[in-house]
Amino acid sequence: DHTEAQAEFDAQIAAEGRIEPRDWMPEAYRKTLIRQIGQHAHSEIIGMQPEGNWITRAPSLKRKSILMAKVQDEAGHGLYLYSAAETLGIDRSTMTEQLIEGTARYSSIFNYPTPTWADMGAIGWLVDGAAICNQVPLCRASYGPYARAMVRICKEESFHQRQGFEILYELSHGTEAQKAMAQDAVNRWWWPSLMMFGPPDAESPNSAQSMAWKIKRFSNDELRQRFVDMTVPQAEHLGLTLPDPDLKWNEERGHYDFGEIDWTEFKEVLKGRGPCNHLRIANRKSAHENGAWVREAASVYAAKQAQRAAD
Ligand code: FAQ
């Protein structure tokens, strides 16, 4: 009976238990998870493009193999996440359709261009750094398949973040031109990285319910602050600056204060009017169309195997 099932669900959440695919769950909980996990999966897949742009032009064989491995990890993350979403009753092909039709969201961050090699450093250091801050608490999300996928993803993201830091460290201790290239990349990625955490708490329509359901454990602003506090000392260690004149330690709060984020830019990117939105979707669409023969071959092969097993 419905109310009994709801009471059981509420008790699981209250006791820090895990909700599993076969458990009863409120429809709105299911819908929110499909939205968030789907968006997260799409972000990983679209997120392969800005870095994929540099695989053929990496400055050495070593850098190239590291970058290829990182981009492959992102494909893997996308696949675990699509699988986690599928346990909620949606299939991957539907989610892919929504992405290439432009009706599904993916992270705003992947709509910015990567004109220089230093962007590979800035993405690893800042974008993966922000991803870790946001995702470590998701390892404790109430939905089992999502939380478990996050454990492995976070381990890989930590490694990605270190490799980005190391690219920037090398550049900032190189020639004047290399240091300037590193600084320019950091200047361009800093503010978009802060936008990854989502709108301010007062304008975040999903936060209160997602926190009550223990999908989210901290608010958008809390995680953004955590990221700023973690990153400022790392920038000092790199010998690079962050492009915010208002950034300073606040003794009373025990946190860094920082300047106003340009929310107009964020909203524009979400509406599809960021610098690379069209390119990202067009590339994803053509990759999907060019892969049609692989999907077809795989399903014919699977059907043949099943037939043989039945014979
Ligand atoms: N971009 O009410 P809220 C990665 C949307 S890391 C685009 O606050 P919520 C790793 C939001 O969906 C990046 N849309 O929403 C990597 C909602 O849409 P609605 C991916 C955004 O869900 C690194 C509306 O605005 N990480 O890929 C953004 O409670 C390097 C209202 O917002 C995740 O997805 C945004 N930045 O909180 C890969 C983490 N922010 O309702 C390659 C999991 C908000 O209109 C290279 N997701 N929106 O459909 C989350 O933690 C949450 O979904 C938030 C948003 C925190 C992103």
CSV table of C-alpha atoms and ligand atoms in Angstrom, one decimal:
chain,number,residue,atom,x,y,z
A,1,ASP,CA,0.0,0.0,0.0
A,2,HIS,CA,1.2,3.4,-1.0
A,3,THR,CA,1.4,5.2,2.4
A,4,GLU,CA,3.2,2.2,3.9
A,5,ALA,CA,5.7,2.2,1.1
A,6,GLN,CA,6.2,5.9,1.5
A,7,ALA,CA,6.8,5.4,5.3
A,8,GLU,CA,9.4,2.7,4.6
A,9,PHE,CA,11.1,5.0,2.0
A,10,ASP,CA,11.2,7.9,4.5
A,11,ALA,CA,12.6,5.6,7.2
A,12,GLN,CA,15.4,4.4,4.9
A,13,ILE,CA,16.3,8.0,4.1
A,14,ALA,CA,16.2,9.0,7.8
A,15,ALA,CA,18.4,6.1,8.7
A,16,GLU,CA,21.0,6.9,6.1
A,17,GLY,CA,20.0,3.8,4.2
A,18,ARG,CA,20.3,3.2,0.5
A,19,ILE,CA,17.4,3.2,-1.9
A,20,GLU,CA,17.9,0.4,-4.5
A,21,PRO,CA,16.4,0.0,-8.0
A,22,ARG,CA,13.7,-2.5,-6.9
A,23,ASP,CA,12.6,-0.5,-3.9
A,24,TRP,CA,9.5,1.6,-4.0
A,25,MET,CA,10.3,5.3,-4.4
A,26,PRO,CA,8.2,8.5,-4.9
A,27,GLU,CA,7.9,9.3,-8.6
A,28,ALA,CA,9.4,12.8,-8.0
A,29,TYR,CA,12.5,11.2,-6.5
A,30,ARG,CA,12.8,8.9,-9.5
A,31,LYS,CA,12.4,11.9,-11.8
A,32,THR,CA,14.9,14.1,-10.0
A,33,LEU,CA,17.5,11.3,-10.1
A,34,ILE,CA,16.9,10.7,-13.8
A,35,ARG,CA,17.4,14.4,-14.4
A,36,GLN,CA,20.5,14.8,-12.4
A,37,ILE,CA,22.2,11.5,-13.3
A,38,GLY,CA,21.3,12.0,-17.0
A,39,GLN,CA,22.7,15.5,-17.0
A,40,HIS,CA,25.8,14.2,-15.3
A,41,ALA,CA,26.3,11.5,-17.8
A,42,HIS,CA,25.8,13.9,-20.7
A,43,SER,CA,28.4,16.2,-19.1
A,44,GLU,CA,31.0,13.5,-19.1
A,45,ILE,CA,30.4,12.6,-22.8
A,46,ILE,CA,30.2,16.2,-24.0
A,47,GLY,CA,33.2,16.9,-21.7
A,48,MET,CA,35.4,14.7,-23.9
A,49,GLN,CA,35.3,17.3,-26.7
A,50,PRO,CA,37.2,20.3,-25.3
A,51,GLU,CA,40.1,18.0,-24.4
A,52,GLY,CA,39.7,15.7,-27.5
A,53,ASN,CA,40.5,18.9,-29.4
A,54,TRP,CA,44.2,18.6,-28.2
A,55,ILE,CA,44.9,14.9,-28.6
A,56,THR,CA,46.4,15.2,-32.0
A,57,ARG,CA,48.4,18.3,-30.9
A,58,ALA,CA,49.7,17.3,-27.5
A,59,PRO,CA,53.3,18.6,-27.1
A,60,SER,CA,54.9,15.1,-26.5
A,61,LEU,CA,54.1,11.4,-26.8
A,62,LYS,CA,53.9,11.2,-23.0
A,63,ARG,CA,51.4,14.1,-22.8
A,64,LYS,CA,49.4,12.6,-25.6
A,65,SER,CA,49.0,9.2,-24.0
A,66,ILE,CA,48.0,10.8,-20.6
A,67,LEU,CA,45.4,13.0,-22.4
A,68,MET,CA,44.0,10.0,-24.3
A,69,ALA,CA,43.7,8.0,-21.1
A,70,LYS,CA,41.9,10.9,-19.4
A,71,VAL,CA,39.4,11.4,-22.2
A,72,GLN,CA,38.8,7.6,-22.2
A,73,ASP,CA,38.1,7.8,-18.4
A,74,GLU,CA,35.4,10.4,-19.2
A,75,ALA,CA,33.8,8.1,-21.6
A,76,GLY,CA,33.8,5.4,-18.9
A,77,HIS,CA,32.2,7.8,-16.4
A,78,GLY,CA,29.5,8.6,-18.9
A,79,LEU,CA,28.8,4.9,-19.3
A,80,TYR,CA,28.6,4.1,-15.6
A,81,LEU,CA,26.3,7.0,-15.2
A,82,TYR,CA,24.0,6.1,-18.1
A,83,SER,CA,23.8,2.6,-16.5
A,84,ALA,CA,22.9,4.1,-13.2
A,85,ALA,CA,20.2,6.1,-14.8
A,86,GLU,CA,18.9,3.0,-16.6
A,87,THR,CA,18.2,1.3,-13.3
A,88,LEU,CA,15.5,4.0,-12.8
A,89,GLY,CA,13.6,3.0,-15.9
A,90,ILE,CA,14.9,5.2,-18.7
A,91,ASP,CA,17.1,3.8,-21.5
A,92,ARG,CA,20.3,5.2,-22.8
A,93,SER,CA,19.1,5.6,-26.4
A,94,THR,CA,16.2,7.9,-25.1
A,95,MET,CA,18.7,9.9,-23.1
A,96,THR,CA,21.0,10.2,-26.1
A,97,GLU,CA,18.1,11.3,-28.3
A,98,GLN,CA,17.3,14.1,-25.8
A,99,LEU,CA,20.9,15.2,-25.8
A,100,ILE,CA,21.3,15.4,-29.6
A,101,GLU,CA,17.8,17.0,-29.9
A,102,GLY,CA,19.1,19.7,-27.5
A,103,THR,CA,16.4,19.1,-24.8
A,104,ALA,CA,18.7,17.6,-22.1
A,105,ARG,CA,21.1,19.7,-20.1
A,106,TYR,CA,24.8,19.1,-19.6
A,107,SER,CA,27.3,21.2,-17.6
A,108,SER,CA,27.7,24.8,-18.7
A,109,ILE,CA,31.5,24.4,-18.4
A,110,PHE,CA,31.9,22.4,-21.6
A,111,ASN,CA,30.6,25.2,-23.8
A,112,TYR,CA,33.9,27.1,-23.6
A,113,PRO,CA,36.6,26.7,-26.2
A,114,THR,CA,40.1,25.3,-25.7
A,115,PRO,CA,42.4,27.5,-27.8
A,116,THR,CA,45.8,26.6,-26.2
A,117,TRP,CA,47.6,23.6,-24.6
A,118,ALA,CA,47.4,25.4,-21.2
A,119,ASP,CA,43.6,24.8,-21.4
A,120,MET,CA,44.3,21.1,-20.8
A,121,GLY,CA,46.0,22.1,-17.5
A,122,ALA,CA,43.3,24.5,-16.5
A,123,ILE,CA,40.5,22.0,-17.2
A,124,GLY,CA,42.3,19.3,-15.1
A,125,TRP,CA,43.1,21.6,-12.3
A,126,LEU,CA,40.0,23.8,-12.1
A,127,VAL,CA,37.2,21.8,-13.8
A,128,ASP,CA,38.1,18.4,-12.4
A,129,GLY,CA,38.8,20.2,-9.1
A,130,ALA,CA,35.3,21.6,-9.0
A,131,ALA,CA,33.9,18.3,-10.1
A,132,ILE,CA,35.6,16.5,-7.2
A,133,CYS,CA,34.2,19.1,-4.6
A,134,ASN,CA,30.8,18.5,-6.0
A,135,GLN,CA,31.0,14.8,-6.4
A,136,VAL,CA,32.7,13.5,-3.2
A,137,PRO,CA,29.5,14.1,-1.3
A,138,LEU,CA,27.5,12.3,-4.0
A,139,CYS,CA,29.3,9.1,-2.9
A,140,ARG,CA,26.9,9.3,0.0
A,141,ALA,CA,23.8,10.0,-2.1
A,142,SER,CA,20.8,8.0,-1.0
A,143,TYR,CA,20.4,6.2,-4.4
A,144,GLY,CA,22.7,3.2,-4.3
A,145,PRO,CA,23.7,2.8,-8.0
A,146,TYR,CA,24.5,6.5,-8.3
A,147,ALA,CA,26.5,6.6,-5.0
A,148,ARG,CA,28.5,3.5,-6.0
A,149,ALA,CA,29.3,4.8,-9.4
A,150,MET,CA,30.6,8.0,-7.8
A,151,VAL,CA,33.3,6.2,-5.7
A,152,ARG,CA,35.3,5.1,-8.7
A,153,ILE,CA,34.6,8.3,-10.7
A,154,CYS,CA,36.0,10.4,-7.8
A,155,LYS,CA,39.2,8.4,-7.6
A,156,GLU,CA,39.8,9.0,-11.3
A,157,GLU,CA,38.9,12.6,-11.1
A,158,SER,CA,41.5,13.1,-8.3
A,159,PHE,CA,44.1,11.7,-10.7
A,160,HIS,CA,42.8,14.0,-13.5
A,161,GLN,CA,43.1,17.0,-11.2
A,162,ARG,CA,46.7,16.2,-10.3
A,163,GLN,CA,47.7,15.9,-13.9
A,164,GLY,CA,46.1,19.3,-14.7
A,165,PHE,CA,47.9,20.9,-11.8
A,166,GLU,CA,51.2,19.3,-13.1
A,167,ILE,CA,50.7,20.7,-16.6
A,168,LEU,CA,50.2,24.2,-15.2
A,169,TYR,CA,53.1,23.9,-12.8
A,170,GLU,CA,55.4,22.9,-15.7
A,171,LEU,CA,54.2,25.8,-17.8
A,172,SER,CA,54.3,28.4,-15.0
A,173,HIS,CA,57.9,27.4,-14.3
A,174,GLY,CA,58.9,27.5,-18.0
A,175,THR,CA,59.5,30.4,-20.4
A,176,GLU,CA,57.8,33.7,-20.1
A,177,ALA,CA,55.5,32.8,-23.0
A,178,GLN,CA,54.6,29.5,-21.3
A,179,LYS,CA,53.8,31.2,-18.0
A,180,ALA,CA,51.7,33.8,-19.8
A,181,MET,CA,49.8,31.0,-21.6
A,182,ALA,CA,49.1,29.3,-18.3
A,183,GLN,CA,47.9,32.5,-16.7
A,184,ASP,CA,45.6,33.3,-19.7
A,185,ALA,CA,44.0,29.8,-19.4
A,186,VAL,CA,43.4,30.2,-15.7
A,187,ASN,CA,41.9,33.7,-16.3
A,188,ARG,CA,39.4,32.2,-18.8
A,189,TRP,CA,38.4,29.1,-16.8
A,190,TRP,CA,38.2,30.5,-13.3
A,191,TRP,CA,34.7,32.1,-13.4
A,192,PRO,CA,33.1,29.4,-15.5
A,193,SER,CA,34.4,26.8,-13.0
A,194,LEU,CA,32.6,28.6,-10.2
A,195,MET,CA,29.4,28.5,-12.3
A,196,MET,CA,29.6,24.7,-12.4
A,197,PHE,CA,28.2,24.5,-8.9
A,198,GLY,CA,24.9,25.9,-10.2
A,199,PRO,CA,22.8,28.9,-9.3
A,200,PRO,CA,23.0,30.6,-5.9
A,201,ASP,CA,21.1,28.8,-3.2
A,202,ALA,CA,18.2,31.3,-3.2
A,203,GLU,CA,17.7,30.7,-6.9
A,204,SER,CA,18.2,26.9,-6.9
A,205,PRO,CA,14.7,25.4,-7.3
A,206,ASN,CA,15.8,21.8,-6.8
A,207,SER,CA,18.2,22.1,-3.8
A,208,ALA,CA,15.8,21.9,-0.9
A,209,GLN,CA,14.0,18.8,-2.0
A,210,SER,CA,17.2,17.1,-3.2
A,211,MET,CA,18.8,17.8,0.2
A,212,ALA,CA,15.8,16.4,2.0
A,213,TRP,CA,16.1,13.2,0.0
A,214,LYS,CA,19.8,13.1,0.7
A,215,ILE,CA,20.8,13.1,-3.0
A,216,LYS,CA,22.6,16.4,-2.4
A,217,ARG,CA,24.4,16.7,0.9
A,218,PHE,CA,25.5,20.4,0.6
A,219,SER,CA,24.1,23.4,-1.1
A,220,ASN,CA,25.5,24.9,-4.3
A,221,ASP,CA,26.9,27.9,-2.5
A,222,GLU,CA,28.5,25.7,0.3
A,223,LEU,CA,30.3,23.6,-2.3
A,224,ARG,CA,31.4,26.6,-4.3
A,225,GLN,CA,32.9,28.2,-1.2
A,226,ARG,CA,34.7,24.9,-0.4
A,227,PHE,CA,36.2,24.9,-3.9
A,228,VAL,CA,37.4,28.5,-3.6
A,229,ASP,CA,39.0,27.8,-0.2
A,230,MET,CA,40.8,24.7,-1.6
A,231,THR,CA,42.0,26.4,-4.8
A,232,VAL,CA,43.4,29.7,-3.6
A,233,PRO,CA,46.5,28.1,-1.9
A,234,GLN,CA,47.0,25.9,-4.9
A,235,ALA,CA,47.1,28.9,-7.2
A,236,GLU,CA,49.8,30.4,-4.9
A,237,HIS,CA,51.8,27.2,-5.1
A,238,LEU,CA,51.5,27.4,-8.9
A,239,GLY,CA,52.7,31.0,-9.0
A,240,LEU,CA,49.6,32.0,-10.8
A,241,THR,CA,46.9,34.5,-9.9
A,242,LEU,CA,43.1,34.1,-9.9
A,243,PRO,CA,41.3,36.8,-11.9
A,244,ASP,CA,39.2,38.3,-9.0
A,245,PRO,CA,40.3,41.5,-7.3
A,246,ASP,CA,37.8,40.8,-4.5
A,247,LEU,CA,39.3,37.5,-3.6
A,248,LYS,CA,40.6,37.8,0.0
A,249,TRP,CA,40.8,35.8,3.2
A,250,ASN,CA,38.0,36.7,5.7
A,251,GLU,CA,39.4,36.0,9.2
A,252,GLU,CA,35.9,36.2,10.8
A,253,ARG,CA,34.2,33.8,8.4
A,254,GLY,CA,37.2,31.5,8.1
A,255,HIS,CA,36.7,31.5,4.3
A,256,TYR,CA,37.9,33.4,1.3
A,257,ASP,CA,35.5,36.2,0.1
A,258,PHE,CA,35.1,36.4,-3.6
A,259,GLY,CA,33.6,38.7,-6.2
A,260,GLU,CA,30.2,38.6,-7.9
A,261,ILE,CA,29.6,35.8,-10.5
A,262,ASP,CA,28.2,37.0,-13.8
A,263,TRP,CA,24.9,35.1,-13.7
A,264,THR,CA,23.8,36.6,-16.9
A,265,GLU,CA,26.6,34.7,-18.7
A,266,PHE,CA,25.6,31.5,-16.9
A,267,LYS,CA,21.9,31.9,-18.0
A,268,GLU,CA,23.0,32.6,-21.6
A,269,VAL,CA,25.1,29.4,-21.7
A,270,LEU,CA,22.2,27.4,-20.2
A,271,LYS,CA,19.9,28.8,-22.9
A,272,GLY,CA,22.2,27.4,-25.6
A,273,ARG,CA,24.0,30.7,-26.3
A,274,GLY,CA,27.5,30.0,-24.9
A,275,PRO,CA,30.5,30.1,-27.2
A,276,CYS,CA,30.5,26.4,-28.2
A,277,ASN,CA,27.0,25.1,-27.6
A,278,HIS,CA,26.2,24.5,-31.2
A,279,LEU,CA,29.5,22.9,-32.0
A,280,ARG,CA,29.3,20.5,-29.1
A,281,ILE,CA,25.8,19.3,-30.0
A,282,ALA,CA,26.6,19.1,-33.7
A,283,ASN,CA,29.7,17.0,-33.0
A,284,ARG,CA,27.8,14.7,-30.7
A,285,LYS,CA,25.1,14.3,-33.3
A,286,SER,CA,27.4,13.4,-36.1
A,287,ALA,CA,29.4,10.9,-33.8
A,288,HIS,CA,26.0,9.3,-33.0
A,289,GLU,CA,25.0,9.0,-36.7
A,290,ASN,CA,28.4,7.8,-37.7
A,291,GLY,CA,28.2,5.1,-35.1
A,292,ALA,CA,24.9,3.7,-36.3
A,293,TRP,CA,26.6,0.8,-38.1
A,294,VAL,CA,28.4,-0.2,-35.0
A,295,ARG,CA,25.2,-0.4,-33.0
A,296,GLU,CA,23.5,-2.3,-35.8
A,297,ALA,CA,26.3,-4.8,-36.1
A,298,ALA,CA,26.4,-5.3,-32.3
A,299,SER,CA,22.7,-6.0,-32.1
A,300,VAL,CA,22.7,-8.4,-35.1
A,301,TYR,CA,25.7,-10.2,-33.5
A,302,ALA,CA,23.9,-10.4,-30.1
A,303,ALA,CA,20.7,-11.8,-31.8
A,304,LYS,CA,22.8,-14.4,-33.6
A,305,GLN,CA,24.5,-15.5,-30.4
A,306,ALA,CA,21.2,-15.7,-28.6
A,307,GLN,CA,19.8,-17.8,-31.5
A,308,ARG,CA,22.8,-20.1,-31.4
A,309,ALA,CA,22.4,-20.6,-27.7
A,310,ALA,CA,18.7,-21.4,-28.1
A,311,ASP,CA,19.3,-23.9,-31.0
B,1,FAQ,N1,25.3,23.7,-16.1
B,1,FAQ,O1,18.1,23.7,-8.9
B,1,FAQ,P1,19.5,23.7,-9.4
B,1,FAQ,C1,32.2,16.5,-15.1
B,1,FAQ,C2,20.6,23.5,-14.0
B,1,FAQ,S1,31.7,17.6,-13.9
B,1,FAQ,C3,24.1,23.4,-16.7
B,1,FAQ,O2,20.6,24.1,-8.5
B,1,FAQ,P2,20.4,20.9,-9.1
B,1,FAQ,C4,33.6,15.9,-15.0
B,1,FAQ,C5,20.0,22.4,-13.2
B,1,FAQ,O3,20.2,21.1,-13.9
B,1,FAQ,C6,30.1,18.3,-14.5
B,1,FAQ,N2,23.0,23.3,-16.0
B,1,FAQ,O4,19.8,22.1,-9.9
B,1,FAQ,C7,34.5,16.3,-16.1
B,1,FAQ,C8,18.6,22.7,-13.1
B,1,FAQ,O5,18.0,22.3,-14.3
B,1,FAQ,P3,16.4,22.1,-14.5
B,1,FAQ,C9,28.9,17.5,-14.3
B,1,FAQ,C10,23.0,23.6,-14.7
B,1,FAQ,O6,20.3,19.7,-10.0
B,1,FAQ,C11,35.6,17.1,-15.9
B,1,FAQ,C12,18.6,24.3,-13.0
B,1,FAQ,O7,19.9,24.6,-13.6
B,1,FAQ,N3,28.6,17.3,-12.9
B,1,FAQ,O8,31.5,16.3,-16.0
B,1,FAQ,C13,24.2,23.9,-14.0
B,1,FAQ,O9,19.8,20.7,-7.7
B,1,FAQ,C14,36.5,17.4,-16.9
B,1,FAQ,C15,18.5,24.8,-11.6
B,1,FAQ,O10,19.6,24.4,-10.8
B,1,FAQ,C16,27.4,17.0,-12.5
B,1,FAQ,O11,26.4,17.0,-13.2
B,1,FAQ,C17,25.4,24.0,-14.8
B,1,FAQ,N4,26.6,24.3,-14.2
B,1,FAQ,O12,22.0,21.3,-8.9
B,1,FAQ,C18,34.3,15.7,-17.4
B,1,FAQ,C19,27.3,16.7,-11.0
B,1,FAQ,N5,23.9,24.2,-12.7
B,1,FAQ,O13,15.8,21.9,-13.2
B,1,FAQ,C20,35.2,16.1,-18.4
B,1,FAQ,C21,25.9,16.2,-10.6
B,1,FAQ,C22,22.6,24.0,-12.6
B,1,FAQ,O14,15.9,23.3,-15.2
B,1,FAQ,C23,36.3,16.9,-18.2
B,1,FAQ,N6,25.0,17.3,-10.5
B,1,FAQ,N7,22.0,23.7,-13.8
B,1,FAQ,O15,16.3,20.9,-15.4
B,1,FAQ,C24,24.7,18.1,-9.5
B,1,FAQ,O16,25.4,18.1,-8.5
B,1,FAQ,C25,23.6,19.1,-9.6
B,1,FAQ,O17,22.8,18.7,-10.6
B,1,FAQ,C26,24.1,20.6,-9.8
B,1,FAQ,C27,22.8,21.5,-10.0
B,1,FAQ,C28,24.9,21.1,-8.6
B,1,FAQ,C29,24.9,20.7,-11.1
